[in-house]
Amino acid sequence: MKKITYILLLLTFFSQGQILNPVKWKSKILQKSATEFELVMEATIENEWHMYSQYTPDGGALPTVFDFKNAKGNYSLVGKTKESPYKKVFNDIFEVDEYYFAKSAQFKQLIKVTNPKLKQVKVFVEYQACKEQCIQQDNLFTFQLPELKFDESASGDTSVALTDGTTPSDSVEQAKDSVTTEQTLVAKDSNASKNVLAPVEEKKGLWSIFLLAFVGGFAALLTPCVFPMIPMTVSFFTKQSKTKAEGKRNAILFGVSIILIYVILGSLVTGIFGADSLNALSTNVWFNLIFFGLLVFFAASFLGAFEIVLPNSWANKVDQQADRGGFVGILFMALALAIVSFSCTGPIVGTLLVEAASKGGLAPIVGMLGFSSALALPFMLFAMFPGWMNTLPKSGGWLNTVKVSLGFLELALAFKFLSNADLVIQAHLLEREVFLGIWIAIFGTWAMYLFGKLTLPHDSPLTHLSIGRLFMAIFVTIFTIYLIPGLWGAPLKIISGFPPPMTYSESPNGIGTSSGNNTTAIDLPEHAHSGPHGIIAFHDYEQGLAYAKEVGKPVLLDFTGHACVNCRKMEDFVWSKPEILAVLKEKVVLISLYVDDKRELPKAAQYVSKETGKEIITIGNKWSDYQITRYKNNAQPYYVILNSEGIDISKPIGYTPDAQAYKKWLEEGISQFKK
């Protein structure tokens, strides 16, 4: 009788399974010349679902990845895969920015064919789509090429569009609905063939870059290399100009020249690296390591170890050109200011360019526009209204205090880039506690410096604290104290996104907390791991089931993903409830199967799925195929309660943010096990 009951239960579960397919693809191929073709892949995304950019930062959702099947070298890729504009949103669960597409997305890749016998091009894409649940999907595109004749004289855009069929392989439904390959010549579509959209930041993100750079430009003004030059420059314009109107005009031209010089610098950075490739650099290990070293170098300069100066010959040659008069002379005066003040402005400019480059798109240009605007504005205003000069504070030791303070900020920011590199390679050398410890040391030392307990090279003798310095010292001290509880699991929302996420730490839920990951290695059964909140968890189905038999407990089967945001929400806000956590720790055996685990299976364990026809190569492929095959479902999170024989004894559920509903579901499954 029990067997019949179990069979009926299984039939019920299968009938309720659902293979989700929120992203539909279509594609075409555009012939650009005799040997060049543009592969266009367009995704239509269901409402409320998102798929992610190729450039979304590590630590959050999975990026879209293209694999061009070109083993024989039949063609070469021309540049990187372009994509349509994405949206940028901060994910407070993963504590990173995420770049995603809603409703639609377009990807374009230009290729140059080198083998005239090539008939088709295959492109494999892997991507993640999320709503209340997340799914890992893939798709195989097959682009049919016309008969090629290598006539290089026929260069230029022929504007022939070839519509191809694609053989999707990301779900059972798609596999059954394969589209028959066809080639159709269509009318000329110059917009379609030329409109390549590179990823850019949203306007809100660019405004943030501008304002941050503007503050940086204002900080550069308050350094020993720049501040004393304000009265000197203003005096030059007021004395050398024949009339007040001419003086004001020249002052405006001087300010415009400063802005022009720095914007050109930002344009060069964008031009050298490429607007779209800068995003990819932000998650590159070497990029982050190089800029970590660069910012430490800048910080050491500001703290007084040495000065970064450009060759004197540069300044002399530029100064000679400044005597030419007119706009050209004023332009060279602005360039001379940039060169002479480089020892103070260089580290700030370098830091802003590093930060802007990591954002990609037009950010370096916008950043330099903000920096130079703040730098140029006082020179213009004081030259136009010389009477305001009387309100300026006198130069003195406070200027070096500003410079040193910037050095401490540079040093703190440097460790963000080192943390990025550590997160990318998952070395766990700079986990959250270590990062916060370093920041506490840096800001604590800065506070001691501001209180006058430490002196550095180039400091003037300090006889008393100014009111401004005292307030700044108090503010830095408060911030340092604010950081300390982070070592014990405080979220530190003010600096969210700077330190590694709480899951990337020695104690993900805080040192000494009752729900912390305080399960020791001695407490763990063989093959088990310490999961969220110290729950004993298995990452292999057979090993977890064997342990469940041994201890006589039911199994909580958890289909999850490292990059599944709602999986983390369930763990953080539902599993953490004391009444639920007690059940998960004491009454069930947790088996968490990660469908996005990229580690390869041994060659002998790799296979082709009978259900989907896909090659099962990684551990994640294996568990995803297991979920699809057994439950006809491909979304995460997905929970099932099994008995110790591996038979389902509960109705599977997905994302359930209602803690009471989830608790009721757990209790019903456990009560079924006891019958």
Phi, psi and omega in degrees: 000319180298320181298318179297319179299316180295321180296317178298320177299315180299316179299322178296317182294318180297319182292338181265359180294155182213120173270112182276141179217072187281352182242120177251139185245148165218159186211162175206165180236130181250125179276119184266329178203191182299328185235000183248136181225147176251121178270122183244124179237121185241131181250134171253122189249131181298154180305139177075354176266153177230146165236162197248150180295159173297339188253008180300133187298154176295156178098353178237225179292165182278137179285162171284132184232130178254135177239110182270113185285090187225048187299326185269005180066040181283344180202165177238149177277133178257102183076189182265166177289121179277153178219157180289166183301140179249170175259148180242123181222139177280128179262110185283354175278309178275346181061043175218159169287146175235138179252119185221163177252142174236138177073315180203161175207149179227137179233139181227136177225124177271132178234153175243116183281131180248347179248110184294346181270358182295128183255331183209157178236130179250135180230129180252129180238136174244138182205165177241137175238137184225146170219248169280341175231162178244144177227145174262128182227164174214167182207141178248120177259137174239110181262123179271131180260150175285174176294125187267137172233115187282081177248097186293343179291342181269042181284162182109170184280110178280348176055038174261125180254127179247118180272126183251166172264153177238147177251092182292147180223021184268357177200164179297318182297317181294321181299327181281339185250039180301143181266135180290134181293137176213158175237128181226126175278132180236172183292163181300135180224082186295328178294316181296325185277342186245345185275085178260116185263120176271152179293134177227159179285155173292159180303323180299319180294322180291324176296322178297317177299316180300312182294319177299317180292325178298317177297321178297321177294322178293322177296322179297327178299326186268035178245159184298338183275338187249314187304314180295343182280345181298306180295326179296314182292318179297319179298321179298313183292323183286327183274325184277339182279139183287327179228163177298322180297320179294321179298317179294320179298315180295324179296319178296317178298323178297315178296317178298323179295320177300313180299316181300317182298314183285327177294322176299320178299315177297323179294323179296319178298315179295319182292321182291314185273331185093132185300323184275330184282343179298325178300316182297328180297331186298337179250014178273131184300312184292323175304310183292322179292318180297316181285335171299311179298322181295317180289326174296320177299314178298318181298317179299323178296314180294327181284350173110007181291324180193172177245138176268113181231147174275157181307138180300330181298327178297312182296321181295316181295318179293321180296324177297321180291334182294341180281358184289338180081173181068193183295323180298316179297318179296321178299318179288331173297318178295321178294322177298318177301316181298321182287313183297323183270008188299329182298336177259321183277333183305307179299324180291314178299315180299316179296316180296320179293322177298311182295318180292321179298326179291339177275331176082186178061225182271007186303317178300321179292314180296321179298314179291330175295316179294316181298310185291329178297315179294324181289322185278329188304311180298322179299318179292312185294317182289331176287326179283329181230077185302335181298336180292343183301331182294342181273350182288139174291156180284150175296155180175195183297338181297333178295320178291329176298319176298316181298315179296320179299320176297327177297318177297319178295319177300317182296318178296317181294328181303322184288343172296319180289323176295322177296320178302315180297319180295321179293322182297315183267359178053045181280340181058033176270334181234066180286173189306315183296319180294316179301311181296324177299319179295316179295321178298319179295317182294309183288329175294319177294321177299318179298317178298322178297315181295328177282357177085013181277345178230146173235148181234165179307144178076003176284141173278155177303135184254110180267334179200164177267130173287160180298317179299317180293322179297313179299319180295319179298319179295317181299314180295323178296316179299317180296320179298315179296323178300324182290330189301315179299343177299334177293338180253019172102002177296141186290335179053059187295336180299324181251021181306132181102340178274303178285164175301155179297161184297334178287344181259071184204168177292329180225087189306337182245018174101141180291128173080005179277154184292334180256012182289171179281067187258018175282122184274167181298330181292326183285340188280133173293167178300136179074358182273163178230159174274111183269197180304136176060025177079013178288134175290125185226148174247145179251008176232132186298310184296319180294319179293321180294321178297320179292323178298320176298318184297319184262354177069043179237156174287165181254134167260105181273122187240103173275117189220186178205147177298327184256024182262107186294321181285338171296317179293323178297318178299316182292320185283323189247344179250306180298334183285346179298132185307319183290331178274320180300322179298321178294314183294329181277328191246334191247352180223164172252119183274126173241109181258116181253115185270113185280352178248022176289115187273002179291137183283144172286155172304149183307321182293338182266354179282147184203176175253127183295131175287336183279315186247344183079006181276152174283127179261103188249322184254168176299320178297319176303318183298313184285328175295316178295324179296317180295316181294316184293316186276322188244000182051043182216142182232019183254151176232146001284155180212124188239139176219144173255128180244158170276179185289355175264358180087015179263135181295133178234012177216160174283126180299148175227161178252221181298120183226084183291345177283106185299323181292321178294322179292320179297318179298319179297317178299312184296323178295320178294319180292322178295325176296324180294326184282346182288000000 
